[in-house]
XYZ file of C-alpha atoms in Angstrom:
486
model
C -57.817 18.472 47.831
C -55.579 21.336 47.217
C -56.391 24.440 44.737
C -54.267 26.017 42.324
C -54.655 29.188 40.208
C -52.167 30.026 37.642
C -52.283 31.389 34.306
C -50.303 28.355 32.451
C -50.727 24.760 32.767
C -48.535 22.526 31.368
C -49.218 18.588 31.476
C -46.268 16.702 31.744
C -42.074 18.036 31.771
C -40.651 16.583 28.778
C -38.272 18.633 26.168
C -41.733 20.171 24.522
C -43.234 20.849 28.146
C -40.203 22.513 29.820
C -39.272 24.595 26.978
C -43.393 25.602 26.847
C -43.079 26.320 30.604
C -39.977 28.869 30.283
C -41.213 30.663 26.813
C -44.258 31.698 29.351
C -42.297 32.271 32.263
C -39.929 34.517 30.550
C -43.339 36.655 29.407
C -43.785 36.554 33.482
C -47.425 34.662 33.708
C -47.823 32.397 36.314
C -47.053 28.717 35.216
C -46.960 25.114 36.588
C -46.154 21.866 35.700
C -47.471 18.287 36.376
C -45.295 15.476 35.578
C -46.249 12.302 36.133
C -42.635 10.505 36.376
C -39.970 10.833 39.254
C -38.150 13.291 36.851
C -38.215 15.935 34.427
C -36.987 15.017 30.390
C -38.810 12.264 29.118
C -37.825 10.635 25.940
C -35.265 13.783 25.809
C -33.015 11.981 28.359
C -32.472 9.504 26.092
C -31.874 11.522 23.224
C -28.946 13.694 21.771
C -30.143 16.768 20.579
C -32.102 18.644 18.279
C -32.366 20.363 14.964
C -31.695 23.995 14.175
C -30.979 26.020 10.926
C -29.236 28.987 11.098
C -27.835 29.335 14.564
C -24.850 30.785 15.683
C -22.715 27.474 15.904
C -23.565 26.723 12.284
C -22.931 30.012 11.368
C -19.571 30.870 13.199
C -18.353 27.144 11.551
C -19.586 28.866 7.898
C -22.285 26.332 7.507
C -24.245 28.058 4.775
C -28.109 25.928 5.117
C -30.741 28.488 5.222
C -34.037 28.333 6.429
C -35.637 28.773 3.276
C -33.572 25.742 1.364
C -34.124 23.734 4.836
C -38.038 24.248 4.059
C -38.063 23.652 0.411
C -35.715 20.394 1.287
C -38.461 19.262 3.948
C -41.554 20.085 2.084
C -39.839 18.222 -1.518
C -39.833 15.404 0.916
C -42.722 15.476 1.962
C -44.286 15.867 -0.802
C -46.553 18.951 1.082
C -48.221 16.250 2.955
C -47.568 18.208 5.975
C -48.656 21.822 7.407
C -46.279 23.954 5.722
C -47.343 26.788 7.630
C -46.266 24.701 11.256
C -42.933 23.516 9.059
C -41.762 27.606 8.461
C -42.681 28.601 11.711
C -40.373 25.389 13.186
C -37.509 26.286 11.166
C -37.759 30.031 11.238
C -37.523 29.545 15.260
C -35.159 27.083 15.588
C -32.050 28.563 15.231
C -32.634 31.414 17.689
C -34.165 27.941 19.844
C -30.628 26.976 19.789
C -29.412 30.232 20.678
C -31.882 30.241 23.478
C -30.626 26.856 24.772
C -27.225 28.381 24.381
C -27.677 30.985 26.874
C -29.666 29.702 29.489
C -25.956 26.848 29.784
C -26.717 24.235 27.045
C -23.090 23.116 25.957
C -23.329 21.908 22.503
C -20.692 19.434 20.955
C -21.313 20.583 17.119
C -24.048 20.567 14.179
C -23.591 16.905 12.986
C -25.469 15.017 9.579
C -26.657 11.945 10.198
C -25.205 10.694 6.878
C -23.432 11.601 4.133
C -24.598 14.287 2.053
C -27.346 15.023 4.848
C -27.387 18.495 6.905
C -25.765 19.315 9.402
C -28.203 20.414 11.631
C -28.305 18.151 14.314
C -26.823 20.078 17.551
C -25.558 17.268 19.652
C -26.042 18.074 22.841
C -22.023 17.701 24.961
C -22.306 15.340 27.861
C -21.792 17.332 31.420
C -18.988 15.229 32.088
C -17.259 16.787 28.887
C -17.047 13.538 27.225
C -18.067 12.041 23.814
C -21.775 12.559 22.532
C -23.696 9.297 22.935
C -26.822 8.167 23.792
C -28.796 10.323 26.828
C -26.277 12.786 25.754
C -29.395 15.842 25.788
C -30.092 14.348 29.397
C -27.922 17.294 30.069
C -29.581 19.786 28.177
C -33.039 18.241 29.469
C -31.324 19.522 33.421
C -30.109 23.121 32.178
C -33.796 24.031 31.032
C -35.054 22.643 34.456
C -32.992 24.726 36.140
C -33.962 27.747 34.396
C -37.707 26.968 34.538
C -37.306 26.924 38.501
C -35.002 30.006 38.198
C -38.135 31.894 36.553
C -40.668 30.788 39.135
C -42.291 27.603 37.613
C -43.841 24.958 39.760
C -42.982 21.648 38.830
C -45.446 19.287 40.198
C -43.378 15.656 40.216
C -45.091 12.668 40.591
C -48.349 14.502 39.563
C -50.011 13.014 37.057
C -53.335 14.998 34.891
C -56.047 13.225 34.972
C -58.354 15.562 33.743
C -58.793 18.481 31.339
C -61.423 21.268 32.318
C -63.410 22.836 30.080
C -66.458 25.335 29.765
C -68.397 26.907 26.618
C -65.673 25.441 24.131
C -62.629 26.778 26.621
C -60.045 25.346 28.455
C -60.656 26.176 32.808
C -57.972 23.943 34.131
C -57.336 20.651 34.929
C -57.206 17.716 37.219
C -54.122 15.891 38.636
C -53.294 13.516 41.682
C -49.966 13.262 43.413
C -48.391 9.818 43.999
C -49.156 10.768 47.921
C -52.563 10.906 46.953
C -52.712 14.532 47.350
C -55.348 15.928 44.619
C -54.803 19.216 43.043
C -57.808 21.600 41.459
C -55.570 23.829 38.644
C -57.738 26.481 37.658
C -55.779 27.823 34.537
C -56.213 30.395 31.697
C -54.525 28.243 29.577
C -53.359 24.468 28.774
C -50.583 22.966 27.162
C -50.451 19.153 26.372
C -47.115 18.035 26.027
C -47.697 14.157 26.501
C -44.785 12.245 24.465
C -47.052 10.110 22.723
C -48.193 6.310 22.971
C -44.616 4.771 22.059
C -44.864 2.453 25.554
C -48.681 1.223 24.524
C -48.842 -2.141 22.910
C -52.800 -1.721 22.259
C -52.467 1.993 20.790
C -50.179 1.039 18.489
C -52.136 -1.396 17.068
C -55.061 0.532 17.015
C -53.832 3.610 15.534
C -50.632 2.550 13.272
C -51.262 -1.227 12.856
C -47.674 -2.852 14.017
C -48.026 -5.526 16.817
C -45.090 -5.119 19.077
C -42.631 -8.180 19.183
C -43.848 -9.373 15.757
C -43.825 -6.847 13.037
C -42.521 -3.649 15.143
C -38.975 -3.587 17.452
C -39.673 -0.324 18.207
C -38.294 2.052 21.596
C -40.445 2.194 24.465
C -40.100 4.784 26.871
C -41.432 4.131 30.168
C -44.236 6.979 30.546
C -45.495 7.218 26.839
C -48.390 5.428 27.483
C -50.948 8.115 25.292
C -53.284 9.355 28.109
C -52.277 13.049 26.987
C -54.097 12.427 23.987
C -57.089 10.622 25.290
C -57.506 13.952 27.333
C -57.404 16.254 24.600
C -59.906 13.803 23.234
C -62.379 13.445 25.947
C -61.624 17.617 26.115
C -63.320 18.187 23.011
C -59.584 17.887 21.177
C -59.984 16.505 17.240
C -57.791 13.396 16.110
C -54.656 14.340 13.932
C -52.366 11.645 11.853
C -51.115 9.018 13.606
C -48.199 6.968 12.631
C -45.010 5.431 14.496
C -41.523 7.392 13.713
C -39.988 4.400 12.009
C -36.369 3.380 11.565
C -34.599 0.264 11.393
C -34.037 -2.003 13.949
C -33.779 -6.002 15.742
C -34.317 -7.317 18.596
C -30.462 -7.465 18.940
C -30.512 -4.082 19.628
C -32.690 -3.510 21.909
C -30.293 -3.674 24.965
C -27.232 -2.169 23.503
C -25.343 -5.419 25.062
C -24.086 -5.647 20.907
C -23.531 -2.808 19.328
C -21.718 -4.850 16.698
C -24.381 -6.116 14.796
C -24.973 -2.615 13.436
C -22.175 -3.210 11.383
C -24.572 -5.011 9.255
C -26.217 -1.668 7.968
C -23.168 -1.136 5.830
C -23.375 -0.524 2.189
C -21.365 -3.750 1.332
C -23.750 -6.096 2.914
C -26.496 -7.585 0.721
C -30.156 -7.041 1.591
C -32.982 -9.809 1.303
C -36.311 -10.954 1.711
C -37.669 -13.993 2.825
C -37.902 -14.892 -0.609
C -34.186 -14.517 -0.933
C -34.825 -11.559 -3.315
C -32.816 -8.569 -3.063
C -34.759 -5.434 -2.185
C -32.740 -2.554 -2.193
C -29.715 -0.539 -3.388
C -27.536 -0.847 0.108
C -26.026 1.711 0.221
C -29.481 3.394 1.083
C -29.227 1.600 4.442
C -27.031 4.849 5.814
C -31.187 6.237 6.119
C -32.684 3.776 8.768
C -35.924 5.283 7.930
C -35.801 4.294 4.015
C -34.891 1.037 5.044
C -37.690 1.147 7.022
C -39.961 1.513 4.096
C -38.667 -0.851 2.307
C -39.036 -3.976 5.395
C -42.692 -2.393 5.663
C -43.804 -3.889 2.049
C -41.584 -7.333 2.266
C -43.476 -10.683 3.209
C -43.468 -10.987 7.055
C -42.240 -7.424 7.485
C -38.581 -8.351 8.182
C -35.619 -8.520 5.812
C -31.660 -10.312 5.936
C -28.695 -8.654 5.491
C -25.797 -10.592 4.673
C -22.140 -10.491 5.069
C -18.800 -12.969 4.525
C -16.029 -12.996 6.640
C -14.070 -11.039 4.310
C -16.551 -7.966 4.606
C -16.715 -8.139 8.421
C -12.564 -7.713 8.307
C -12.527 -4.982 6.045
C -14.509 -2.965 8.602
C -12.319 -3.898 11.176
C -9.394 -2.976 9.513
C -10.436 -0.145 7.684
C -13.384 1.246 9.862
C -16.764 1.553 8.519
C -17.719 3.623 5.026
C -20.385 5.332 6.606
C -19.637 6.264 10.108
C -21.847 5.753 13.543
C -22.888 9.419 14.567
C -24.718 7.931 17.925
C -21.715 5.513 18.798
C -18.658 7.262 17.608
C -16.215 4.274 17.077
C -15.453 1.297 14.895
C -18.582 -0.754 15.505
C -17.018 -3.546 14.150
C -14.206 -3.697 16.198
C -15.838 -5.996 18.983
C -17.764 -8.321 16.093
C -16.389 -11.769 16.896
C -15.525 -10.819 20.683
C -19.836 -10.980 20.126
C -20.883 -13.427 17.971
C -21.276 -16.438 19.538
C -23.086 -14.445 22.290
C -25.608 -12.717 19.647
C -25.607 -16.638 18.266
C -26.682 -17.783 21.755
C -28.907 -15.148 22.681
C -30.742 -14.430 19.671
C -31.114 -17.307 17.936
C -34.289 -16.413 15.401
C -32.383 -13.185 14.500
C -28.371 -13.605 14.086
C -26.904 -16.806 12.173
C -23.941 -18.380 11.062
C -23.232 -20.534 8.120
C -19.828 -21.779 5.650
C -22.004 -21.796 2.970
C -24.490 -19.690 0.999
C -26.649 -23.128 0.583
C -26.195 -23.750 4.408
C -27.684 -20.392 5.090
C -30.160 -20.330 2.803
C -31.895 -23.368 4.666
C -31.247 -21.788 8.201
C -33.244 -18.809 7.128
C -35.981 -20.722 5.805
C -35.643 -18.996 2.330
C -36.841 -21.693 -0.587
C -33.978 -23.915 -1.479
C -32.081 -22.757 -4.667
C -33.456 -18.620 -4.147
C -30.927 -17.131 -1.956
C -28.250 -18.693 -3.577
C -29.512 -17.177 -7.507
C -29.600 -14.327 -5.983
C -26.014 -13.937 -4.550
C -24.645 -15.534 -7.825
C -26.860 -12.665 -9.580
C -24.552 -10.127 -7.102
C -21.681 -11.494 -7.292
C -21.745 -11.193 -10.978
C -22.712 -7.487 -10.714
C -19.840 -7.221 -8.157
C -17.041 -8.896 -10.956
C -18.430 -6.668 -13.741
C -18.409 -3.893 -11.592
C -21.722 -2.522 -12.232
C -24.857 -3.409 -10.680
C -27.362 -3.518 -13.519
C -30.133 -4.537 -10.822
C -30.530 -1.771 -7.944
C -27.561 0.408 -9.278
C -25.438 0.052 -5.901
C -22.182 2.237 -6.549
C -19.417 -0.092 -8.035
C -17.311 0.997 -4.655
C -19.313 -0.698 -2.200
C -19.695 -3.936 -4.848
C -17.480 -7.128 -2.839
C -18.353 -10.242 -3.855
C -19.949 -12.935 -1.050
C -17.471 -15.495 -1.270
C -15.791 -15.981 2.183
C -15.613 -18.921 4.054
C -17.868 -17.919 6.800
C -21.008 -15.886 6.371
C -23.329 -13.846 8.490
C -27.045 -12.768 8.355
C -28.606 -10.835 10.660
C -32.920 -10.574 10.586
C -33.861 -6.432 10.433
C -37.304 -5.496 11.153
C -39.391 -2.069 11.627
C -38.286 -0.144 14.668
C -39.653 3.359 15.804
C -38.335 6.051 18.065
C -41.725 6.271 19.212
C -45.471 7.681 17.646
C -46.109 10.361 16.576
C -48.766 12.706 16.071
C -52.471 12.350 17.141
C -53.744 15.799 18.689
C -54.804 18.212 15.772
C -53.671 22.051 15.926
C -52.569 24.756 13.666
C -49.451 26.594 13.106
C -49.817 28.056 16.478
C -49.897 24.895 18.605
C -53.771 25.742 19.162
C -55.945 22.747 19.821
C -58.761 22.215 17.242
C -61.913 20.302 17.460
C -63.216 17.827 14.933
C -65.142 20.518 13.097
C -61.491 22.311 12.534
C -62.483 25.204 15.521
C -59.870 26.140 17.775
C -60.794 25.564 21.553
C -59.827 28.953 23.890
C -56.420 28.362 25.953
C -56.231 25.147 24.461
C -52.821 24.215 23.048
C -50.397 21.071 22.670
C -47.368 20.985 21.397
C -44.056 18.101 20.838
C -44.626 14.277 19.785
C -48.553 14.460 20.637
C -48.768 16.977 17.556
C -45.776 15.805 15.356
C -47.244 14.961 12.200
C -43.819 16.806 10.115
C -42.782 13.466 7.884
C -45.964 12.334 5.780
C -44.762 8.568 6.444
C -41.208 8.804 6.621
C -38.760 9.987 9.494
C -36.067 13.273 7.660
C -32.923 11.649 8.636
C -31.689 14.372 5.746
C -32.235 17.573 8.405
C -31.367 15.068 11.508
C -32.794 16.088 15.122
C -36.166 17.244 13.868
C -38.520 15.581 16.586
C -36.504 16.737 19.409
C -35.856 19.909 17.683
C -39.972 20.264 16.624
C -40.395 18.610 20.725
C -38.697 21.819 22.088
C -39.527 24.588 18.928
C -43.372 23.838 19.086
C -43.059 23.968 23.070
C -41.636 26.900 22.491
C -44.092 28.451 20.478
C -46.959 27.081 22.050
C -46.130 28.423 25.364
C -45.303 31.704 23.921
C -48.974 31.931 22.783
C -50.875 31.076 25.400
C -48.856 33.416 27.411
C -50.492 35.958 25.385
C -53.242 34.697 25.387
C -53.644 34.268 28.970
C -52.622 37.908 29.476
C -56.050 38.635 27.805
C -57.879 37.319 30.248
């Protein structure tokens, strides 16, 4: 048994936790961390970057989004289902966050949209080895901050799981944790911050708490780590439940591994979208916003929807490159299409097929004989007349299915991960069930994020890693203070 005394402790050393652990710092209390993993970053080492209005970047490249229209765009979509006092202290800090990053080494690439007429406010993190942005790409970032959290004086317990929150007369006293050595460590703290990551990597909360079954209704990421124990101390600590939902996109199990990044090529507007039923379900050109798309597989029979292409589609992309472009993977997707196909045939053979007719792949995707192929002769029709009288797809995207070979590819409900599920205020303070704030109780990052009211804000892209390292932010900013009371 070992004893610790320090003003600030911080479970776990993700993007929320390290950024929590410097804010203090920098106010020069005494803070540690214990991270249960072999490394600092969590789900921010496989992101790219996060969100910020009004930084420098943006403003030197005469981006004119404010932080008021960037709050009356996210609480519109909302529909004020959220806290709007959290949402305007986010975005009021985020572009000095960004700033912050900035000077303690973060490299930035540039404020990117995720899609067309979107906002650019998604700082893509630039790779150390100066290359493209891509996936892991804030890895880099995730290594800066570590640095400058051991430059100020934090100890970073790795290896060190919590086990156990401490606390007294409706206060936080410290905590519990247990090295991988076996070495156990007695924190006495002023102050807590829970900074978890969520339950993204556990099958049984999910279900519990959101309802998907992993592998059957939900393809969803699954960070190793995320298994929700943060929470479940916060809970047994006196902590009140907040909303709990997964951060839903699109996705497949095709995608899972990155071996084919050519079947995204089917999220292009001038596929055709299906049910089942063989009954078209959406305008497609909304699939640029994998969380719309989302919403729309949520409500079809069986959760999972088709999208369809002919040969003749699949070589216009090649040619031509795609209409709306990959911001993750920044090339022509569909480039490497039939260098792939017969091994996405092979491999996944429930969720990619192949047919030379629209009758022969009706029958291979089990939609009743005679519906998928009324529907593409309704289409096609649209696509001749050059108006599409049934979803109102823009008459550019409108190419009729009548190759010689055509493609379907099965889409279900992914997720970045949960979200939400440990209630605070607009100061990252924990709150009991009867709405009362706990002393030197605060959590910040995905075990908090409850921003979208059901659906993820592609429109101001990099909001959960930008909310992950704003609310850390914040949070450890105020229990610095609060510590110092003490």
């Amino acid at each position: 048994m070992e004893n610790i005394k320090v003003d600030v402790a911080i479970v776990a050393g993700g993007a929320s936790g390290l950024a929590a652990a410097i804010a203090a710092a920098e106010q020069d209390v005494s803070v540690a961390v214990f991270e249960k993993m072999a490394v600092t970053g969590g789900t921010a080492n496989m992101g790219m970057g996060p969100f910020g209005v009004e930084s420098r970047i943006q403003k030197a490249l005469m981006d004119d989004l404010t932080k008021e229209k960037a709050f009356e765009l996210m609480m519109d979509y909302t529909h004020w289902g959220v806290d709007a006092r959290l949402v305007r202290d986010y975005f009021w800090k985020s572009g000095s966050t960004i700033d912050w990053l900035e000077d303690m080494g973060v490299v930035f690439d540039r404020p990117t949209k995720y899609y067309p007429g979107g906002c650019a406010t998604w700082h893509v993190v630039k790779p150390e080895d100066g290359g493209a942005p891509g996936p892991r790409a804030a890895s880099a970032m995730i290594k800066v901050m570590t640095r400058r959290a051991t430059d100020l004086g934090v100890k970073i317990y790795l290896e060190t799981p919590v086990k156990e929150i401490l606390t007294r007369d409706n206060a936080v006293v410290g905590l519990k944790a247990q090295s991988a050595g076996g070495t156990e460590y007695m924190v006495e703290a002023k102050a807590v911050i829970v900074a978890t990551g969520g339950f993204g990597h556990n099958n049984e909360m999910i279900k519990e708490f959101t309802g998907y079954t992993f592998g059957e209704d939900l393809f969803s990421m699954q960070i190793p780590g995320l298994a929700g124990e943060g929470l479940r101390m916060a809970w047994a600590a006196g902590a009140g439940k907040g909303r709990m939902s997964m951060e839903k996109i699109t996705s497949s199990p095709i995608g899972g591994s990155n071996k084919y990044l050519s079947f995204r090529t089917f999220g292009q507007p001038r596929a055709l979208m299906v049910n089942r039923l063989g009954e078209r379900v959406m305008n497609e050109f909304e699939l640029r916003n994998g969380a719309v798309t989302a919403n729309v597989i949520d409500r079809q029979p069986g959760r999972f929807c088709y999208q369809i292409m002919d040969d003749k589609i699949i070589r216009h992309y090649i040619k031509h490159g795609l209409e709306i472009d990959d911001t993750v993977f920044r090339f022509n997707l569909a480039e490497h299409f039939y260098d792939e196909l017969e091994g996405m045939l092979a491999d996944y053979p429930e969720d990619m097929f192949a047919a030379d007719s629209i009758e022969e792949l009706e029958q291979k995707l089990g939609i009743p004989q005679g519906e998928l192929v009324n529907t593409v002769e309704e289409y096609n029709d649209c696509c001749e007349e050059r108006y599409d009288d049934i979803l109102l797809k823009d008459r550019q995207y409108l190419q009729v299915l009548e190759g010689k070979r055509f493609y379907a590819v099965r889409v279900f409900c992914g997720a970045y991960g949960s979200l939400g599920g440990i209630r605070v205020n607009h100061k990252l303070e924990v709150l009991d069930e009867n709405w009362e704030k706990i002393r030197g109780f605060y959590a910040s990052g995905t075990d908090v994020c409850d921003l979208y009211n059901g659906t993820y804000q592609y429109l101001l892209a990099g909001n959960t890693m930008g909310f992950a390292v704003n609310s850390g932010r914040i949070a450890g900013e105020n229990a610095a203070v609060y510590a110092e009371t003490l």
